[in-house]
Amino acid sequence: VLRRDAYDTELVTQAALSLSPLFTQLLDRTEPAPYQEEGPGDYSKVTEAAFDGVWINYGANTLLLFSEAGCRVVDPALDWYGEAAYAFRVRDRGSIGYCPALEIDFRESGNFDAPLTYYVSGIDSTHFWCSTGAESFQKLA
């Protein structure tokens, strides 16, 4: 893993913008697939580390890119093209009988006020699914 003690914010932003066409081309080349209903998985497997990589929701035309730097969201319908890496977390809601919540702090509030949220019913090495939203993300890398 490459690590740097410091980086040029403007340079990173410009690099992300130059990658935006690559992300949207990837979305354009995918075939929408109908959501397949799945039951709850093992909630203990839904961790921040489990999301590392690139995930695509073919039905919603959304791409999520998770790394140590955060989560980049590519969603042309929301006019997001992965320019920024946002903090994310998995919030355990087991004490109230609910599945974990994957929260992405796209407002950069620092306290996850009104985050982009996916209620994750399960995750494995190939995909994660959200039964409440009838969504599934396939792992690309």
CSV table of C-alpha atoms in Angstrom, one decimal:
chain,number,residue,atom,x,y,z
A,1,VAL,CA,0.0,0.0,0.0
A,2,LEU,CA,1.3,3.4,-1.0
A,3,ARG,CA,1.2,6.0,1.8
A,4,ARG,CA,2.2,9.6,1.8
A,5,ASP,CA,2.7,11.9,4.8
A,6,ALA,CA,1.2,14.8,2.9
A,7,TYR,CA,-0.4,15.5,-0.5
A,8,ASP,CA,-1.5,18.4,-2.7
A,9,THR,CA,-5.3,18.6,-2.4
A,10,GLU,CA,-5.7,20.4,-5.7
A,11,LEU,CA,-3.6,17.8,-7.5
A,12,VAL,CA,-5.7,14.9,-6.0
A,13,THR,CA,-8.9,16.7,-7.0
A,14,GLN,CA,-7.7,17.2,-10.6
A,15,ALA,CA,-6.7,13.5,-10.7
A,16,ALA,CA,-10.1,12.5,-9.6
A,17,LEU,CA,-11.8,14.7,-12.2
A,18,SER,CA,-9.6,13.2,-14.9
A,19,LEU,CA,-10.7,9.7,-13.8
A,20,SER,CA,-14.4,10.6,-13.9
A,21,PRO,CA,-14.8,9.7,-17.6
A,22,LEU,CA,-13.3,6.2,-16.8
A,23,PHE,CA,-15.9,5.7,-14.1
A,24,THR,CA,-18.8,6.8,-16.3
A,25,GLN,CA,-17.6,4.6,-19.2
A,26,LEU,CA,-17.6,1.7,-16.8
A,27,LEU,CA,-21.2,2.4,-15.9
A,28,ASP,CA,-22.2,2.9,-19.6
A,29,ARG,CA,-20.8,-0.6,-20.4
A,30,THR,CA,-22.9,-2.5,-17.9
A,31,GLU,CA,-26.2,-4.2,-18.4
A,32,PRO,CA,-28.9,-3.6,-15.8
A,33,ALA,CA,-29.9,-6.7,-14.0
A,34,PRO,CA,-33.1,-7.2,-12.0
A,35,TYR,CA,-32.7,-7.4,-8.3
A,36,GLN,CA,-32.8,-10.9,-6.8
A,37,GLU,CA,-34.4,-11.0,-3.4
A,38,GLU,CA,-32.0,-12.4,-0.8
A,39,GLY,CA,-32.5,-13.1,2.9
A,40,PRO,CA,-30.4,-11.7,5.7
A,41,GLY,CA,-26.8,-12.7,5.8
A,42,ASP,CA,-24.4,-12.9,8.7
A,43,TYR,CA,-24.4,-9.3,10.0
A,44,SER,CA,-21.0,-9.8,11.8
A,45,LYS,CA,-19.4,-9.9,8.3
A,46,VAL,CA,-20.6,-6.4,7.5
A,47,THR,CA,-17.5,-4.4,8.5
A,48,GLU,CA,-15.6,-1.5,7.0
A,49,ALA,CA,-12.8,-3.7,5.9
A,50,ALA,CA,-15.2,-6.0,4.0
A,51,PHE,CA,-16.1,-3.1,1.6
A,52,ASP,CA,-12.5,-2.5,0.4
A,53,GLY,CA,-12.6,-2.4,-3.4
A,54,VAL,CA,-14.9,-1.3,-6.2
A,55,TRP,CA,-18.6,-2.1,-6.1
A,56,ILE,CA,-21.2,-1.5,-8.8
A,57,ASN,CA,-25.0,-1.4,-8.6
A,58,TYR,CA,-26.1,-2.2,-12.2
A,59,GLY,CA,-29.7,-1.4,-11.5
A,60,ALA,CA,-29.1,2.1,-10.1
A,61,ASN,CA,-26.0,2.8,-12.2
A,62,THR,CA,-24.0,3.6,-9.1
A,63,LEU,CA,-20.3,2.9,-8.4
A,64,LEU,CA,-18.8,2.9,-4.9
A,65,LEU,CA,-15.0,2.9,-4.5
A,66,PHE,CA,-13.8,2.1,-1.0
A,67,SER,CA,-10.2,2.5,0.2
A,68,GLU,CA,-8.3,3.7,3.2
A,69,ALA,CA,-8.9,7.2,2.0
A,70,GLY,CA,-12.7,6.9,2.2
A,71,CYS,CA,-15.5,6.1,-0.3
A,72,ARG,CA,-15.8,7.7,-3.7
A,73,VAL,CA,-19.3,7.7,-5.0
A,74,VAL,CA,-20.0,7.7,-8.8
A,75,ASP,CA,-23.7,8.3,-9.4
A,76,PRO,CA,-24.5,10.4,-12.5
A,77,ALA,CA,-28.2,10.8,-11.4
A,78,LEU,CA,-26.9,12.7,-8.4
A,79,ASP,CA,-24.2,14.5,-10.4
A,80,TRP,CA,-21.5,12.8,-8.3
A,81,TYR,CA,-18.4,11.5,-10.2
A,82,GLY,CA,-16.0,10.3,-7.5
A,83,GLU,CA,-14.3,13.6,-7.1
A,84,ALA,CA,-14.0,13.3,-3.3
A,85,ALA,CA,-13.3,10.5,-0.9
A,86,TYR,CA,-15.8,10.7,1.9
A,87,ALA,CA,-15.5,9.1,5.4
A,88,PHE,CA,-17.7,6.1,5.8
A,89,ARG,CA,-18.6,3.7,8.6
A,90,VAL,CA,-20.7,0.7,9.4
A,91,ARG,CA,-23.2,1.4,12.2
A,92,ASP,CA,-24.3,-1.7,14.2
A,93,ARG,CA,-28.0,-1.6,14.7
A,94,GLY,CA,-28.3,-5.2,16.0
A,95,SER,CA,-29.4,-4.0,19.5
A,96,ILE,CA,-32.7,-2.8,18.0
A,97,GLY,CA,-33.0,-5.9,15.7
A,98,TYR,CA,-32.0,-4.2,12.4
A,99,CYS,CA,-29.3,-4.9,9.9
A,100,PRO,CA,-26.1,-2.8,9.8
A,101,ALA,CA,-26.1,0.6,8.2
A,102,LEU,CA,-23.4,1.6,5.7
A,103,GLU,CA,-23.1,5.4,6.1
A,104,ILE,CA,-21.2,7.7,3.8
A,105,ASP,CA,-20.6,11.2,5.1
A,106,PHE,CA,-21.0,13.0,1.8
A,107,ARG,CA,-21.8,16.3,3.5
A,108,GLU,CA,-18.4,16.0,5.3
A,109,SER,CA,-20.0,16.9,8.6
A,110,GLY,CA,-17.6,14.8,10.6
A,111,ASN,CA,-20.5,13.5,12.6
A,112,PHE,CA,-22.5,11.7,9.8
A,113,ASP,CA,-25.5,14.1,9.9
A,114,ALA,CA,-27.8,12.9,7.1
A,115,PRO,CA,-25.4,10.5,5.4
A,116,LEU,CA,-25.9,8.5,2.2
A,117,THR,CA,-27.0,5.3,3.8
A,118,TYR,CA,-27.4,1.7,2.6
A,119,TYR,CA,-29.0,-0.8,5.0
A,120,VAL,CA,-26.8,-3.9,4.3
A,121,SER,CA,-28.6,-7.2,4.7
A,122,GLY,CA,-25.5,-9.2,3.9
A,123,ILE,CA,-22.0,-9.2,2.2
A,124,ASP,CA,-19.7,-11.8,0.8
A,125,SER,CA,-16.7,-11.8,-1.5
A,126,THR,CA,-18.8,-11.2,-4.6
A,127,HIS,CA,-21.6,-8.8,-3.6
A,128,PHE,CA,-23.5,-7.0,-0.9
A,129,TRP,CA,-27.3,-6.6,-0.8
A,130,CYS,CA,-29.8,-4.3,0.8
A,131,SER,CA,-33.2,-6.0,1.0
A,132,THR,CA,-35.0,-2.9,2.3
A,133,GLY,CA,-34.0,-0.9,-0.8
A,134,ALA,CA,-34.0,-3.9,-3.2
A,135,GLU,CA,-30.4,-3.1,-4.2
A,136,SER,CA,-27.4,-5.3,-4.8
A,137,PHE,CA,-23.8,-4.2,-5.5
A,138,GLN,CA,-21.4,-6.6,-7.3
A,139,LYS,CA,-17.7,-6.5,-6.4
A,140,LEU,CA,-15.5,-5.6,-9.4
A,141,ALA,CA,-12.1,-5.5,-7.7
